[in-house]
mmCIF file of C-alpha atoms and ligand atoms in Angstrom:
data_model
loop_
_atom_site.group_PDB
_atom_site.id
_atom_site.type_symbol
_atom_site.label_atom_id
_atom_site.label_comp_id
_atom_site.label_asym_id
_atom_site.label_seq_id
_atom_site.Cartn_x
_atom_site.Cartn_y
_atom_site.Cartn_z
ATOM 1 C CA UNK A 1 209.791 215.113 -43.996
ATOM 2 C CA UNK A 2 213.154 214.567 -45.803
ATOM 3 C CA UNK A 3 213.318 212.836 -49.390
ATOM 4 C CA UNK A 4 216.217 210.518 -48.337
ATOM 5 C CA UNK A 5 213.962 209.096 -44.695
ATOM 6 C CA UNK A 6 213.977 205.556 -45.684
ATOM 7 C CA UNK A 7 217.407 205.682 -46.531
ATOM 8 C CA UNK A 8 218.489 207.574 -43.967
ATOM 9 C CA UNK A 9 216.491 205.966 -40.794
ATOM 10 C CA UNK A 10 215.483 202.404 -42.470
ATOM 11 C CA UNK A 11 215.539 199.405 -42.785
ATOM 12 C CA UNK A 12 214.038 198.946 -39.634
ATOM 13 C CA UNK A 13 212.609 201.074 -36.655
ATOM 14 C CA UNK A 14 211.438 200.471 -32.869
ATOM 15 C CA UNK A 15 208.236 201.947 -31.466
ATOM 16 C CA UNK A 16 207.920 201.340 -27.957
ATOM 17 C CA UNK A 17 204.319 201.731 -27.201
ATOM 18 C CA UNK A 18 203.502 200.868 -30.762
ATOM 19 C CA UNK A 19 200.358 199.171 -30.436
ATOM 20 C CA UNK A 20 198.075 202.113 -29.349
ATOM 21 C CA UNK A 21 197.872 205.789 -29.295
ATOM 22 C CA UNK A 22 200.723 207.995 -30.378
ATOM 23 C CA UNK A 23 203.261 204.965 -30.905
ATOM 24 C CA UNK A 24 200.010 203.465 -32.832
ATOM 25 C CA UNK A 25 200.682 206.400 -34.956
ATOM 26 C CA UNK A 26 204.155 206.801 -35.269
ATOM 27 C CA UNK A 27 204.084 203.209 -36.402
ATOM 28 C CA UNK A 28 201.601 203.250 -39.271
ATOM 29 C CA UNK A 29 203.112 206.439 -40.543
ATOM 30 C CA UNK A 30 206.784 205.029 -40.379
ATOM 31 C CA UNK A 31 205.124 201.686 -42.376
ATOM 32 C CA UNK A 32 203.802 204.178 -44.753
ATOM 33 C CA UNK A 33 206.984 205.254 -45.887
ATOM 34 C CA UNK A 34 208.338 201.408 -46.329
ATOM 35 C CA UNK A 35 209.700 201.280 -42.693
ATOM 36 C CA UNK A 36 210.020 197.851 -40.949
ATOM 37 C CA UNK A 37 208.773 198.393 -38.111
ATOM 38 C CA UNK A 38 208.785 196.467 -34.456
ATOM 39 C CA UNK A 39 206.432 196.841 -32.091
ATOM 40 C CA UNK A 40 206.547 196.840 -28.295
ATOM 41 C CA UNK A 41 204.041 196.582 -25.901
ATOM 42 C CA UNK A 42 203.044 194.264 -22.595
ATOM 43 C CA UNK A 43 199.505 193.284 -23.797
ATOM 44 C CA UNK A 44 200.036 190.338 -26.822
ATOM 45 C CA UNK A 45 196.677 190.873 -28.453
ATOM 46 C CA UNK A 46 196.689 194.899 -29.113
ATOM 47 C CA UNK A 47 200.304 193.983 -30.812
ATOM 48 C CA UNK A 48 198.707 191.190 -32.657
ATOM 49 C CA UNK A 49 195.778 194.268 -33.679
ATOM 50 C CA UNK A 50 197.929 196.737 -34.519
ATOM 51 C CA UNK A 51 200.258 194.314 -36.534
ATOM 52 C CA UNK A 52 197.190 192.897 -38.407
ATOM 53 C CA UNK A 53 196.472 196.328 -39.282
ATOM 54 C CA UNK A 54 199.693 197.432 -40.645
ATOM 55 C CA UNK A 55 200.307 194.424 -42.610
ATOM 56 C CA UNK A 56 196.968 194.800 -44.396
ATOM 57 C CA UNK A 57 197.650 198.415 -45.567
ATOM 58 C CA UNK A 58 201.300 198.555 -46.367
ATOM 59 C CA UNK A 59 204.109 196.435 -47.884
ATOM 60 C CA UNK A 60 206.156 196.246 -44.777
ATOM 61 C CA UNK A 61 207.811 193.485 -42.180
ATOM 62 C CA UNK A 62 206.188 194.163 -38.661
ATOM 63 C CA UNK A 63 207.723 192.482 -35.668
ATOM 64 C CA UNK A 64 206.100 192.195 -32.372
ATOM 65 C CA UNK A 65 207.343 192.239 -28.686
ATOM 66 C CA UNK A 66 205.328 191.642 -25.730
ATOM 67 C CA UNK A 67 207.820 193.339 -23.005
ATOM 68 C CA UNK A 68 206.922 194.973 -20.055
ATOM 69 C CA UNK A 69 209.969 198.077 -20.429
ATOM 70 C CA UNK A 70 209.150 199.318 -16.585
ATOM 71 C CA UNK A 71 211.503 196.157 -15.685
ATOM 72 C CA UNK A 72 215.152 195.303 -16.328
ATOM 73 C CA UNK A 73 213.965 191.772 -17.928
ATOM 74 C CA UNK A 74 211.812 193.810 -20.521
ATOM 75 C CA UNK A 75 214.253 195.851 -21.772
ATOM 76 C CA UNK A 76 216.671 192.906 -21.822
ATOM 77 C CA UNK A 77 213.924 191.035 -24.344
ATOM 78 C CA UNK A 78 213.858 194.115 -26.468
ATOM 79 C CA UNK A 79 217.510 194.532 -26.812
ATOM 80 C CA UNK A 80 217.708 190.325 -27.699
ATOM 81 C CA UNK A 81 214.719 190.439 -29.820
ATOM 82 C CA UNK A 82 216.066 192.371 -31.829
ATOM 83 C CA UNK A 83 219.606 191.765 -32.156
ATOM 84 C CA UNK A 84 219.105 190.695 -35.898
ATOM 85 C CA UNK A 85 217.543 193.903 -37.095
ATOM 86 C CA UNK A 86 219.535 196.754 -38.313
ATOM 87 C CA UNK A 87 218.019 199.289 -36.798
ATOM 88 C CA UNK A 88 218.200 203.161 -38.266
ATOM 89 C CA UNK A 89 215.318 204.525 -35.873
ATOM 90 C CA UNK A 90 214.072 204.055 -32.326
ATOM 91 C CA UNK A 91 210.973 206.067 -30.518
ATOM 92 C CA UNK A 92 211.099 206.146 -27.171
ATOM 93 C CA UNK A 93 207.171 206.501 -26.988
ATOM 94 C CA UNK A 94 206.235 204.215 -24.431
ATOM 95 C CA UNK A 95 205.138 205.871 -20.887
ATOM 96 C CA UNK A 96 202.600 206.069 -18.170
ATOM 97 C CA UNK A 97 200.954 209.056 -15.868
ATOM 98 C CA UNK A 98 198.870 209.700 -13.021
ATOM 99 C CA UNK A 99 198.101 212.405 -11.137
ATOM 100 C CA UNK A 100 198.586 212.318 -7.221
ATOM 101 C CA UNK A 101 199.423 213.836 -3.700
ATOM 102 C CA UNK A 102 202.932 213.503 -3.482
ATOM 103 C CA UNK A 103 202.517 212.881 0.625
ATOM 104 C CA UNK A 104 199.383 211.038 -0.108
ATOM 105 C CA UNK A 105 200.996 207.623 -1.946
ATOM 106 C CA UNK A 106 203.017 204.914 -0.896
ATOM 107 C CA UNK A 107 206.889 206.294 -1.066
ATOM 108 C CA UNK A 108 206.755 202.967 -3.855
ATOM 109 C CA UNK A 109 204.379 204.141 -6.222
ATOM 110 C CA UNK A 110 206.540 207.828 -6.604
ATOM 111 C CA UNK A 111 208.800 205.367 -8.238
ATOM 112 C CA UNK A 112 206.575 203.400 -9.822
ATOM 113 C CA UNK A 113 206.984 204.759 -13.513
ATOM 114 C CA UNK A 114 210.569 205.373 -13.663
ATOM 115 C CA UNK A 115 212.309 202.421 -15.446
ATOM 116 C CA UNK A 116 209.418 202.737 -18.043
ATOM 117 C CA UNK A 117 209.518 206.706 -18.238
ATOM 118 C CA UNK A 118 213.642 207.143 -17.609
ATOM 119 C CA UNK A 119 215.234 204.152 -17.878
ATOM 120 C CA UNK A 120 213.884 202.296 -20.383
ATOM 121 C CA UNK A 121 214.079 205.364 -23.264
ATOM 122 C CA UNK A 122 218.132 205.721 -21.636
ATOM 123 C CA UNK A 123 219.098 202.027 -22.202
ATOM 124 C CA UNK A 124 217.347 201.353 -25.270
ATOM 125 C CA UNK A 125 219.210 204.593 -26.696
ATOM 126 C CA UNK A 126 222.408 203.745 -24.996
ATOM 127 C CA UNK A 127 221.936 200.514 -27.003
ATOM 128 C CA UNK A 128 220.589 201.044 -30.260
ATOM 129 C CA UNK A 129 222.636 204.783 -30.728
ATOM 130 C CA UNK A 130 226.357 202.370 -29.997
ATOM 131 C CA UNK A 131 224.611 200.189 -33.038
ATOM 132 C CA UNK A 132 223.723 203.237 -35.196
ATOM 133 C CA UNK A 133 227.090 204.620 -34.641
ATOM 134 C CA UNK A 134 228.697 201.415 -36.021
ATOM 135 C CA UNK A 135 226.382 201.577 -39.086
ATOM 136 C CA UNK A 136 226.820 205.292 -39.794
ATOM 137 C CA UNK A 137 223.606 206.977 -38.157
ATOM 138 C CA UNK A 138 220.169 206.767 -37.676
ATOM 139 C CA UNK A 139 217.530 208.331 -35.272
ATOM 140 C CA UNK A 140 216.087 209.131 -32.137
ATOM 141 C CA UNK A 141 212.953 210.265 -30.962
ATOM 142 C CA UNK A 142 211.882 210.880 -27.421
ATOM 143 C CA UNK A 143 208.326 211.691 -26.104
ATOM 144 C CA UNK A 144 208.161 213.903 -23.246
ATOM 145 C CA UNK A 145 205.481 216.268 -22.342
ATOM 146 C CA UNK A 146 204.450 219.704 -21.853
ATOM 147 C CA UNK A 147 203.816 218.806 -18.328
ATOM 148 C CA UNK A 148 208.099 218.447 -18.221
ATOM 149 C CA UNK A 149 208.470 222.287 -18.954
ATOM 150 C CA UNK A 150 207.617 223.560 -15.405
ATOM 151 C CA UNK A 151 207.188 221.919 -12.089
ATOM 152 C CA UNK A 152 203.307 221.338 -11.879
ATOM 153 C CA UNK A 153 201.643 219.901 -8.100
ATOM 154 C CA UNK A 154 200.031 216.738 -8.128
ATOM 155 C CA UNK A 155 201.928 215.774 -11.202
ATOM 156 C CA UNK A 156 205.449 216.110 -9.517
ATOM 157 C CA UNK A 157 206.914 213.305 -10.624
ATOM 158 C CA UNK A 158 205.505 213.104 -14.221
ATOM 159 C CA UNK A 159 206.302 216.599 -15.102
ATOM 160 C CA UNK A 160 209.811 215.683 -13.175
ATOM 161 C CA UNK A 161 210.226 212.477 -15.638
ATOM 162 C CA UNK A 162 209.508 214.200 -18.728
ATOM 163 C CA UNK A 163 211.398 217.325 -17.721
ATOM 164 C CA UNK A 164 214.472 214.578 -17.663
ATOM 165 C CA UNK A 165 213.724 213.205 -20.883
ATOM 166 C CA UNK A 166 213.307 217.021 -22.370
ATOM 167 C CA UNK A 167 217.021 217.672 -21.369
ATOM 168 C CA UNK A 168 218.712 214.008 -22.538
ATOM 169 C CA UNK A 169 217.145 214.613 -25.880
ATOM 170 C CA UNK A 170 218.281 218.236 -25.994
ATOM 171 C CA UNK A 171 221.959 217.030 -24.988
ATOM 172 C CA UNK A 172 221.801 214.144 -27.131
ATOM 173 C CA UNK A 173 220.507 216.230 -30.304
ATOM 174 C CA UNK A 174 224.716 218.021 -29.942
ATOM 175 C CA UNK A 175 226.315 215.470 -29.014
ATOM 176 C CA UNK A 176 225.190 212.273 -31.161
ATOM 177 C CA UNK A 177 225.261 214.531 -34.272
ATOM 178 C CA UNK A 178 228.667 213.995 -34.819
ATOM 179 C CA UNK A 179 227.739 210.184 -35.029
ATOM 180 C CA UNK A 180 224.876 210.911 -37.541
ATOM 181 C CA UNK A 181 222.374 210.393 -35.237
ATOM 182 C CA UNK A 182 219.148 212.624 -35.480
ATOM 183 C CA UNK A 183 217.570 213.129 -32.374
ATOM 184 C CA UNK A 184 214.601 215.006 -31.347
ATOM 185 C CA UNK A 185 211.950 215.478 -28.335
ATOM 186 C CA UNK A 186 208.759 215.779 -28.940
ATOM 187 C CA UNK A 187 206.819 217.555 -26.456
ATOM 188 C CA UNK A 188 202.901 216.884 -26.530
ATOM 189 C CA UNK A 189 200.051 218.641 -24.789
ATOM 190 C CA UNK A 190 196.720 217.077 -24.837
ATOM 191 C CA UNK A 191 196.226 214.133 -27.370
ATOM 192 C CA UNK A 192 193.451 211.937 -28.128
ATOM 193 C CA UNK A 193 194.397 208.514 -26.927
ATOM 194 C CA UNK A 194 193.565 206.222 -23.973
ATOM 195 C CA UNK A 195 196.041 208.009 -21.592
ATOM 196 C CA UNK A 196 195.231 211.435 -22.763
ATOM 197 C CA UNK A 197 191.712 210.915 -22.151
ATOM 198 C CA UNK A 198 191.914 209.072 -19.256
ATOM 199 C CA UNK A 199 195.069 209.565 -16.988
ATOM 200 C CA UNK A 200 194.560 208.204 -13.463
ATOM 201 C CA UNK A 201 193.750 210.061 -10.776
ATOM 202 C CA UNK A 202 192.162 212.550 -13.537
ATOM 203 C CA UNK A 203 188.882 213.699 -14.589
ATOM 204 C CA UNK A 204 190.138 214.857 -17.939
ATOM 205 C CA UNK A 205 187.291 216.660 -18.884
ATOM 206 C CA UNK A 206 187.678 219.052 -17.063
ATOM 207 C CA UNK A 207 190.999 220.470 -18.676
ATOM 208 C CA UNK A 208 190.158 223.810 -20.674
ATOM 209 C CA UNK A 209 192.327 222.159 -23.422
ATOM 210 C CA UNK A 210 191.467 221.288 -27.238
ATOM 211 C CA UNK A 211 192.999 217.332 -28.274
ATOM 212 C CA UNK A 212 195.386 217.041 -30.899
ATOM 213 C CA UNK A 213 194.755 214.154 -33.118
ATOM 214 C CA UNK A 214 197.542 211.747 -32.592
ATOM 215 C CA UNK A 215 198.380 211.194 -36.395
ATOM 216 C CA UNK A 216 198.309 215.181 -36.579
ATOM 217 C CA UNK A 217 201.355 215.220 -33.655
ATOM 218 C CA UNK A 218 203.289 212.385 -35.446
ATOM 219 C CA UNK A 219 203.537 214.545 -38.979
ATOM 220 C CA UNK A 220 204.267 217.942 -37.526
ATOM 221 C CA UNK A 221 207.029 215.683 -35.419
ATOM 222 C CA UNK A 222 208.854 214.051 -38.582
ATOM 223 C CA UNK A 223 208.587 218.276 -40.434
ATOM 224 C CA UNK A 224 210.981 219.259 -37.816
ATOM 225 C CA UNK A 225 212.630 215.566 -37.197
ATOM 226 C CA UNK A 226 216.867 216.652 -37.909
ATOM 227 C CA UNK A 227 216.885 219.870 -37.452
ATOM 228 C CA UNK A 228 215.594 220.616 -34.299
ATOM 229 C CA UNK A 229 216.438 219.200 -30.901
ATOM 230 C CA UNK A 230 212.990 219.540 -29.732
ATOM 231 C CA UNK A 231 209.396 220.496 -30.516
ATOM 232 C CA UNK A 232 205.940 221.181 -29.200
ATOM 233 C CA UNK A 233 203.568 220.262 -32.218
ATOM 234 C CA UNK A 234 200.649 222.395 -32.779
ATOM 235 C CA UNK A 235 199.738 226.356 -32.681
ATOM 236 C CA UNK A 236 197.994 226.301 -29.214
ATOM 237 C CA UNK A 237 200.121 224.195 -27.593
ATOM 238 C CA UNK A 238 202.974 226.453 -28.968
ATOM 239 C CA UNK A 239 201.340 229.498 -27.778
ATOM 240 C CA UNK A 240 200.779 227.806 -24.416
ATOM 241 C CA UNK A 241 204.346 227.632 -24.058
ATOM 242 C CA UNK A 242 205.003 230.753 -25.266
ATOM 243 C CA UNK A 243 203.130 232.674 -22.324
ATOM 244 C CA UNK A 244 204.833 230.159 -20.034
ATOM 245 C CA UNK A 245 208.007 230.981 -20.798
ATOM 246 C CA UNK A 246 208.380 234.702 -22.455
ATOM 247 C CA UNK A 247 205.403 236.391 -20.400
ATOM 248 C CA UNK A 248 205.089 234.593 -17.077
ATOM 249 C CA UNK A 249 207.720 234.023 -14.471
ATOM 250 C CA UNK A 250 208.893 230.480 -14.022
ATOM 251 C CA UNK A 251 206.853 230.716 -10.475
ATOM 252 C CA UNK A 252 203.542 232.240 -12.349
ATOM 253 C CA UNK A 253 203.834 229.452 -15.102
ATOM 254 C CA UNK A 254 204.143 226.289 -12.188
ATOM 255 C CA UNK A 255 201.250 227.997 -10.440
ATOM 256 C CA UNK A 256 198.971 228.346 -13.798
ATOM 257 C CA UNK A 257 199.709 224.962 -14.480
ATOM 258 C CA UNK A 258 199.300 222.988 -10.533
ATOM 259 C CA UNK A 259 196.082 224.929 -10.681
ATOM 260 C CA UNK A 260 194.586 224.060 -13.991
ATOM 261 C CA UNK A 261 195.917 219.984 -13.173
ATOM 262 C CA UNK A 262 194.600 220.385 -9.312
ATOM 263 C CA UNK A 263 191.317 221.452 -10.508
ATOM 264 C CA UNK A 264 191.082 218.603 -12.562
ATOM 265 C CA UNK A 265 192.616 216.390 -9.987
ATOM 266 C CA UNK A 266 189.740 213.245 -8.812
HETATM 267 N N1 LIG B 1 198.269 211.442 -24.718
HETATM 268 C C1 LIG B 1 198.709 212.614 -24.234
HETATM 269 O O1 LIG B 1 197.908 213.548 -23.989
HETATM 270 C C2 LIG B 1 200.185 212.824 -24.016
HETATM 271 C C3 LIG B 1 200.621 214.131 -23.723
HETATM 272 C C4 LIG B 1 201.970 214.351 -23.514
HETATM 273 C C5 LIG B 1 202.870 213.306 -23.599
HETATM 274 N N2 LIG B 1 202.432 212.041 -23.884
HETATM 275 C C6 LIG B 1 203.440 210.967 -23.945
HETATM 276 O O2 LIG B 1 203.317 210.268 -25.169
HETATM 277 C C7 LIG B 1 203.679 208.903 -24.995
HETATM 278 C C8 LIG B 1 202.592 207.998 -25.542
HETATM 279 O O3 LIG B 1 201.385 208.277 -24.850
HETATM 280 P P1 LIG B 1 199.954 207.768 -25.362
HETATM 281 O O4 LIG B 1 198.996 208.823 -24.983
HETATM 282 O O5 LIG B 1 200.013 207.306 -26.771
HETATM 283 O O6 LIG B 1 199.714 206.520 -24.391
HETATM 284 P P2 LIG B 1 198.698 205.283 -24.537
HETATM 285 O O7 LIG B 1 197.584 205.619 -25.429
HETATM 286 O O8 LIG B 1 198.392 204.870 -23.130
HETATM 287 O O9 LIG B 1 199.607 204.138 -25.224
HETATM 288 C C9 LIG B 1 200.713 203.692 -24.523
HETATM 289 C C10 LIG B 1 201.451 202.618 -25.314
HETATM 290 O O10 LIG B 1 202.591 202.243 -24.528
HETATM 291 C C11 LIG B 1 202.504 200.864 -24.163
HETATM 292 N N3 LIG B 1 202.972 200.700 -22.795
HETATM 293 C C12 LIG B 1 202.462 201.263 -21.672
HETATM 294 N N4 LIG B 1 203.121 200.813 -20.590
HETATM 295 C C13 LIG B 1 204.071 199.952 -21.050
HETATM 296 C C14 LIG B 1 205.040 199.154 -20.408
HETATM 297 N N5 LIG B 1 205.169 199.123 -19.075
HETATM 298 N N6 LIG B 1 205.854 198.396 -21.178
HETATM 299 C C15 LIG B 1 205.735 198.401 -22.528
HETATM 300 N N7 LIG B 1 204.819 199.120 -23.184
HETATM 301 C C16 LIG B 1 203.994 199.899 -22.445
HETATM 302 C C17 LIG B 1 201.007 200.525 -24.318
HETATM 303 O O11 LIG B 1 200.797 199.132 -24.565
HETATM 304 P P3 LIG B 1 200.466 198.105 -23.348
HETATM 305 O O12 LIG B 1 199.469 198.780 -22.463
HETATM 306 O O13 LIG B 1 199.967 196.880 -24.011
HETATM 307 O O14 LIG B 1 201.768 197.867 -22.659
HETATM 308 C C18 LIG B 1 200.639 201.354 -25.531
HETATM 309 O O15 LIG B 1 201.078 200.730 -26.710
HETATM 310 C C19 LIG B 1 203.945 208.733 -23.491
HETATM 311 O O16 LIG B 1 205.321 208.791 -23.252
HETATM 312 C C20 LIG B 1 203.229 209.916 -22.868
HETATM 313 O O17 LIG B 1 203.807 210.290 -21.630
HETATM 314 C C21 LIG B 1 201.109 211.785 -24.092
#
């Protein structure tokens, strides 16, 4: 992590999704470092939790948000809520799964996830990177997935959401540098939270896949955060993508990876 972080990305910083898992994480680092930090999330009690809990470890303000960001009116309450804050950081963490046969849903639930997955992560950077621009830079950080580095079956559409976020970090990372705005995707595989343990339509115990420790990811993320425009944190995970891209074909990696998720599939 860079001496000047405060400085650079303070005084405050969003976390969507920052009353559990990975945004849990990202949060209670950031607060560790004398970030501000405001919290989003739909269910009012975890934010009240994971608010209590920063506030009795570290000297910071916390703010929380109770916004549902897969619809227009939550990302409308983030954006007011926080129209007072000067903002030097945002991550996009917030986002939702499930595994599924494309033919087999409701044409509605295909599109289920994708204000909170795309559009919420575009607006909210849209946003908060015209503010940073104004105030001489800040920070960016998207989550996407491993599962958005190939096409994989039965996870069409979440591998096709994070494969979107992948590529508007990776553009973003050129073009907002000029602006002094970091940005950077991070690009999980397994973690130990609620949705990597339990994504619908998933027996996750079945995957042939070690979990990374969420407060693990969130370090190895801020090593590289500035310097690269994306990252996969961890050696396996690494390797994983390694085969997939250098020693498979692009075919032989989507069929590795529809077979490990189908076998897995409830
Ligand atoms: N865990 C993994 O294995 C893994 C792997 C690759 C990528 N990722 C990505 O990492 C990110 C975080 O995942 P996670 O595993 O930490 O998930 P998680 O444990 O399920 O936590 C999700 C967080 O997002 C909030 N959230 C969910 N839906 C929301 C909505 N509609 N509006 C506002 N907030 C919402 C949740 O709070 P509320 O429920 O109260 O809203 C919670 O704070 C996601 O983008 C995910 O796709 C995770």
């Amino acid at each position: 992590m860079k001496n000047n972080f405060k400085a650079k990305y303070g005084p405050w910083a969003i976390v969507t999704g920052g009353s559990a898992g990975i945004g849990k994480s990202y949060a209670t680092e950031l607060a560790g470092i004398g970030l501000n930090v405001a919290l989003i999330g739909r269910n009012q009690v975890n934010l009240e939790k994971a608010k209590a809990e920063i506030i009795a470890n570290h000297s910071v303000e916390v703010r929380i948000i109770s916004a549902d960001l897969n619809t227009e009116e939550g990302i409308v309450r983030v954006i007011e809520q926080t129209s007072d804050l000067e903002v030097g950081l945002l991550i996009n963490n917030a986002g939702n799964a499930f595994v599924h046969s494309f033919l087999g849903v409701a044409e509605d639930k295909l599109t289920s996830n994708l204000t909170l997955n795309l559009i919420a992560p575009l607006k909210l950077t849209h946003h908060l990177g015209r503010k940073m621009e104004i105030r001489g830079g800040g920070g960016v950080i998207f989550l996407s997935s491993m599962a958005g580095y190939q096409g994989i079956s039965k996870m069409s559409t979440y591998s096709a959401e994070k494969a979107f976020i992948l590529t508007l970090g990776e553009s973003l990372y050129f073009e907002l540098k000029k602006q002094g705005i970091d940005v950077m995707v991070v690009s999980p595989g397994a973690t130990d939270t609620d949705l990597g343990r339990n994504t619908a339509g998933m027996d996750n115990s079945k995957l042939p896949i070690p979990y990374m420790s969420p407060e693990i990811l969130v370090r190895k993320s801020f090593a590289r955060f500035g310097d690269s425009p994306s990252m996969i944190p961890g050696f396996m995970n690494n390797l994983t993508a390694f085969i997939g891209k250098r020693v498979l074909s692009r075919k032989s990696n989507s069929a590795l990876w529809s077979s490990i998720i189908g076998r897995a599939a409830a």
